[in-house]
Amino acid sequence: MDIRSSVIRDRRAAASDESISVAGSQIFGRGSHARGRGAAGATGDRPAQQITTIVLHQTAGAMIRGDSIVSVDSAITSHHRVDRIAAHFVITVDGQAIYLRDVEFIMNNAGGRRGIDIEFCGRYRNSPTPEGNRLTPEAIRAGRQLVADLVAAIPTIRHIHPHGQVQSTPASHDEEPGPKYHSCCGPDVWVNVGMWAESSLRLLTADTAPGYPNHGISPRQSNVAWRQEV
Ligand SMILES: [Zn+2]
């Protein structure tokens, strides 16, 4: 579906033939019509009205700028690495919200059957006090605007979570609930976009929608020392 938004760069065509990511895993989720062959020509997997949840991530990879992606957004033969990230949207450090795959497709990511996955480019830490790369104000503004525009377009969205809260990795005894619990999306993204959406858009964070696990939110992710004045 088309999403009305001032921050979206629509690159669905360029990403549509990709079914395998740069890491060698499937981009589309189990049960997706596009799994194994890409979205080109495939019908969607779900109506948008079934979407309940937004899941925020960081790529833990390169600080990709949108203005560095020079191939045409409709070039179906593009192999830019951004087109091979298993997400519906990627937020670049210069504040583009790149629409990679239609929200009616299921990604092979934590959002699953009822979710939209948003990946922020870059590697951000979860230390007690901020250090290392910081999320840029442009990326924060783009992420907030995208979430607001998605909620306006799809009123069934009621929840937003960090990946670590809803990861499917089984909890082992006496251990943290999995490898992403503290790290994805990390406090710079969660505090400045996720918690902003909780207070400004009244999205729910503590409880998860049906179909999702709930490991709770890591206190390292909700650490307000990472709050930025944006
Ligand atoms: Zn993640």
Short mmCIF file of C-alpha atoms and ligand atoms in Angstrom, two decimals:
data_model
loop_
_atom_site.label_atom_id
_atom_site.label_comp_id
_atom_site.label_asym_id
_atom_site.label_seq_id
_atom_site.Cartn_x
_atom_site.Cartn_y
_atom_site.Cartn_z
CA MET A 1 0.00 0.00 0.00
CA ASP A 2 1.09 3.56 -0.57
CA ILE A 3 1.82 5.52 2.62
CA ARG A 4 1.31 9.28 2.56
CA SER A 5 4.46 10.74 4.11
CA SER A 6 6.89 13.60 3.62
CA VAL A 7 9.89 11.51 4.71
CA ILE A 8 9.39 8.33 2.68
CA ARG A 9 11.62 7.56 -0.29
CA ASP A 10 9.77 4.84 -2.15
CA ARG A 11 12.29 2.22 -3.22
CA ARG A 12 9.98 -0.81 -3.26
CA ALA A 13 10.67 -1.50 -6.93
CA ALA A 14 14.44 -1.57 -6.51
CA ALA A 15 14.21 -3.96 -3.57
CA SER A 16 11.41 -6.13 -4.96
CA ASP A 17 13.46 -8.82 -6.67
CA GLU A 18 15.62 -9.54 -3.63
CA SER A 19 14.75 -12.64 -1.63
CA ILE A 20 18.13 -13.31 0.00
CA SER A 21 19.92 -10.77 2.20
CA VAL A 22 23.62 -9.90 2.25
CA ALA A 23 23.94 -12.16 5.30
CA GLY A 24 22.61 -15.07 3.25
CA SER A 25 19.27 -15.48 4.97
CA GLN A 26 15.75 -15.04 3.63
CA ILE A 27 14.37 -11.49 3.51
CA PHE A 28 10.72 -12.58 3.50
CA GLY A 29 9.16 -14.42 6.43
CA ARG A 30 7.83 -17.94 6.64
CA GLY A 31 4.53 -18.18 4.79
CA SER A 32 5.25 -15.16 2.58
CA HIS A 33 4.35 -15.44 -1.11
CA ALA A 34 7.62 -13.66 -1.89
CA ARG A 35 9.85 -16.04 0.07
CA GLY A 36 12.54 -17.51 -2.17
CA ARG A 37 11.68 -15.45 -5.24
CA GLY A 38 11.28 -11.83 -4.23
CA ALA A 39 8.27 -9.55 -4.21
CA ALA A 40 8.25 -8.74 -7.92
CA GLY A 41 4.96 -10.09 -9.24
CA ALA A 42 3.98 -11.64 -5.90
CA THR A 43 0.75 -10.70 -4.20
CA GLY A 44 0.84 -9.37 -0.64
CA ASP A 45 0.63 -11.68 2.34
CA ARG A 46 -1.81 -9.76 4.51
CA PRO A 47 -4.10 -6.76 4.40
CA ALA A 48 -2.67 -3.77 6.25
CA GLN A 49 -5.66 -3.90 8.63
CA GLN A 50 -4.07 -6.97 10.25
CA ILE A 51 -1.00 -5.00 11.33
CA THR A 52 -0.88 -4.24 15.05
CA THR A 53 2.74 -3.53 15.87
CA ILE A 54 5.86 -1.58 14.91
CA VAL A 55 9.25 -3.08 15.82
CA LEU A 56 12.35 -0.87 15.93
CA HIS A 57 15.85 -2.12 15.10
CA GLN A 58 19.37 -0.93 14.44
CA THR A 59 21.34 -2.52 11.60
CA ALA A 60 24.53 -2.66 13.75
CA GLY A 61 26.20 -1.94 10.43
CA ALA A 62 27.34 0.92 8.26
CA MET A 63 26.18 4.50 8.74
CA ILE A 64 24.49 4.56 5.33
CA ARG A 65 23.44 7.94 3.93
CA GLY A 66 20.42 8.10 1.65
CA ASP A 67 22.14 10.55 -0.66
CA SER A 68 24.84 7.91 -1.26
CA ILE A 69 22.28 5.59 -2.85
CA VAL A 70 22.52 6.81 -6.41
CA SER A 71 20.82 3.98 -8.28
CA VAL A 72 17.30 4.78 -9.42
CA ASP A 73 14.62 3.70 -6.93
CA SER A 74 12.76 1.85 -9.69
CA ALA A 75 15.87 -0.02 -10.95
CA ILE A 76 14.82 -3.59 -10.31
CA THR A 77 18.36 -4.87 -10.92
CA SER A 78 19.82 -2.80 -8.09
CA HIS A 79 22.05 -4.66 -5.68
CA HIS A 80 22.77 -1.86 -3.25
CA ARG A 81 23.16 -3.42 0.18
CA VAL A 82 20.37 -1.26 1.56
CA ASP A 83 17.97 -3.15 -0.69
CA ARG A 84 18.97 -6.43 0.95
CA ILE A 85 18.06 -5.53 4.52
CA ALA A 86 15.12 -7.59 5.81
CA ALA A 87 12.87 -4.69 6.76
CA HIS A 88 9.95 -2.67 5.43
CA PHE A 89 11.76 0.61 6.12
CA VAL A 90 15.36 1.70 6.62
CA ILE A 91 16.16 5.08 8.20
CA THR A 92 19.41 6.54 6.86
CA VAL A 93 21.69 8.78 8.91
CA ASP A 94 20.70 11.78 6.77
CA GLY A 95 17.02 11.25 7.52
CA GLN A 96 15.52 9.38 4.60
CA ALA A 97 12.88 6.76 5.39
CA ILE A 98 13.48 4.29 2.61
CA TYR A 99 10.41 2.16 1.86
CA LEU A 100 11.96 -1.13 0.78
CA ARG A 101 9.14 -3.66 0.88
CA ASP A 102 5.43 -3.21 0.96
CA VAL A 103 3.92 -3.42 4.44
CA GLU A 104 1.59 -6.10 3.10
CA PHE A 105 4.54 -8.53 2.95
CA ILE A 106 5.82 -10.45 5.99
CA MET A 107 9.52 -9.92 6.72
CA ASN A 108 11.88 -12.54 8.11
CA ASN A 109 12.34 -10.33 11.15
CA ALA A 110 10.86 -9.79 14.59
CA GLY A 111 7.75 -7.98 13.31
CA GLY A 112 6.46 -11.22 11.85
CA ARG A 113 2.87 -11.70 10.65
CA ARG A 114 1.38 -8.64 12.37
CA GLY A 115 4.28 -6.21 12.39
CA ILE A 116 6.23 -3.57 10.51
CA ASP A 117 10.03 -3.69 10.87
CA ILE A 118 11.99 -0.40 10.82
CA GLU A 119 15.80 -0.57 10.78
CA PHE A 120 17.97 2.44 11.68
CA CYS A 121 21.32 2.43 9.89
CA GLY A 122 24.35 2.36 12.16
CA ARG A 123 25.82 0.73 15.24
CA TYR A 124 24.72 2.24 18.56
CA ARG A 125 25.72 1.15 22.04
CA ASN A 126 23.71 0.55 25.19
CA SER A 127 26.20 1.69 27.85
CA PRO A 128 25.01 3.45 31.07
CA THR A 129 26.17 6.80 29.70
CA PRO A 130 26.15 7.64 25.98
CA GLU A 131 29.30 6.84 24.03
CA GLY A 132 30.26 5.98 20.49
CA ASN A 133 28.09 6.81 17.48
CA ARG A 134 24.95 8.79 18.21
CA LEU A 135 21.73 8.67 16.27
CA THR A 136 21.57 11.84 14.19
CA PRO A 137 18.80 14.41 14.72
CA GLU A 138 17.84 13.86 11.07
CA ALA A 139 17.34 10.14 11.69
CA ILE A 140 15.37 10.81 14.87
CA ARG A 141 13.03 13.23 13.09
CA ALA A 142 12.58 10.89 10.13
CA GLY A 143 11.86 7.93 12.41
CA ARG A 144 9.29 9.87 14.42
CA GLN A 145 7.57 11.19 11.31
CA LEU A 146 7.49 7.74 9.72
CA VAL A 147 5.92 6.18 12.81
CA ALA A 148 3.33 8.98 12.96
CA ASP A 149 2.53 8.57 9.26
CA LEU A 150 2.20 4.78 9.59
CA VAL A 151 -0.20 5.12 12.51
CA ALA A 152 -2.26 7.63 10.53
CA ALA A 153 -2.39 5.32 7.52
CA ILE A 154 -2.98 2.08 9.47
CA PRO A 155 -5.14 2.78 12.54
CA THR A 156 -4.91 -0.86 13.71
CA ILE A 157 -1.31 -0.16 14.80
CA ARG A 158 -1.45 0.17 18.60
CA HIS A 159 1.96 -1.11 19.74
CA ILE A 160 5.63 -0.22 19.33
CA HIS A 161 8.52 -2.26 20.74
CA PRO A 162 12.28 -2.65 20.66
CA HIS A 163 13.32 -5.87 18.92
CA GLY A 164 14.76 -7.23 22.18
CA GLN A 165 11.34 -7.15 23.84
CA VAL A 166 9.66 -9.36 21.25
CA GLN A 167 12.53 -11.49 19.96
CA SER A 168 11.60 -15.09 19.40
CA THR A 169 14.87 -16.53 20.75
CA PRO A 170 13.85 -18.85 23.57
CA ALA A 171 14.86 -17.71 27.03
CA SER A 172 17.43 -19.91 28.69
CA HIS A 173 17.26 -20.47 32.42
CA ASP A 174 18.63 -17.64 34.54
CA GLU A 175 19.83 -15.82 31.46
CA GLU A 176 18.72 -12.69 29.72
CA PRO A 177 15.97 -13.36 27.20
CA GLY A 178 18.24 -13.47 24.18
CA PRO A 179 21.03 -11.73 22.32
CA LYS A 180 19.01 -8.69 21.24
CA TYR A 181 17.53 -7.94 24.66
CA HIS A 182 19.85 -4.98 25.37
CA SER A 183 21.24 -4.25 21.92
CA CYS A 184 18.39 -3.93 19.43
CA CYS A 185 17.30 -1.28 18.76
CA GLY A 186 19.43 0.19 21.58
CA PRO A 187 18.60 3.20 23.77
CA ASP A 188 19.44 5.91 21.24
CA VAL A 189 16.68 4.64 18.96
CA TRP A 190 14.30 3.40 21.66
CA VAL A 191 14.38 6.47 23.92
CA ASN A 192 14.31 9.02 21.10
CA VAL A 193 11.82 7.33 18.76
CA GLY A 194 10.02 4.49 20.59
CA MET A 195 9.42 6.28 23.88
CA TRP A 196 8.59 9.44 21.96
CA ALA A 197 5.86 7.47 20.14
CA GLU A 198 4.58 6.15 23.45
CA SER A 199 4.16 9.66 24.90
CA SER A 200 3.25 11.58 21.74
CA LEU A 201 1.19 9.03 19.80
CA ARG A 202 -0.10 6.98 22.75
CA LEU A 203 1.27 3.74 21.35
CA LEU A 204 1.51 0.85 23.82
CA THR A 205 4.92 -0.49 24.88
CA ALA A 206 4.51 -2.52 28.07
CA ASP A 207 2.03 -5.06 26.72
CA THR A 208 2.44 -6.83 23.39
CA ALA A 209 -0.28 -7.68 20.92
CA PRO A 210 -1.50 -11.28 20.40
CA GLY A 211 1.11 -13.39 18.62
CA TYR A 212 4.16 -11.79 20.22
CA PRO A 213 6.31 -12.87 23.14
CA ASN A 214 7.00 -10.26 25.79
CA HIS A 215 10.37 -10.29 27.51
CA GLY A 216 9.89 -6.79 28.89
CA ILE A 217 12.05 -3.85 27.87
CA SER A 218 15.69 -3.96 28.95
CA PRO A 219 16.44 -1.09 31.38
CA ARG A 220 19.53 -0.45 29.29
CA GLN A 221 17.27 0.31 26.32
CA SER A 222 14.95 2.62 28.24
CA ASN A 223 17.86 4.50 29.84
CA VAL A 224 16.90 8.18 29.53
CA ALA A 225 20.54 9.26 29.73
CA TRP A 226 20.40 8.70 25.97
CA ARG A 227 17.61 11.23 25.40
CA GLN A 228 18.44 13.87 22.81
CA GLU A 229 16.89 17.31 22.55
CA VAL A 230 15.27 17.03 19.13
ZN ZN B 1 16.70 -6.09 15.49
#
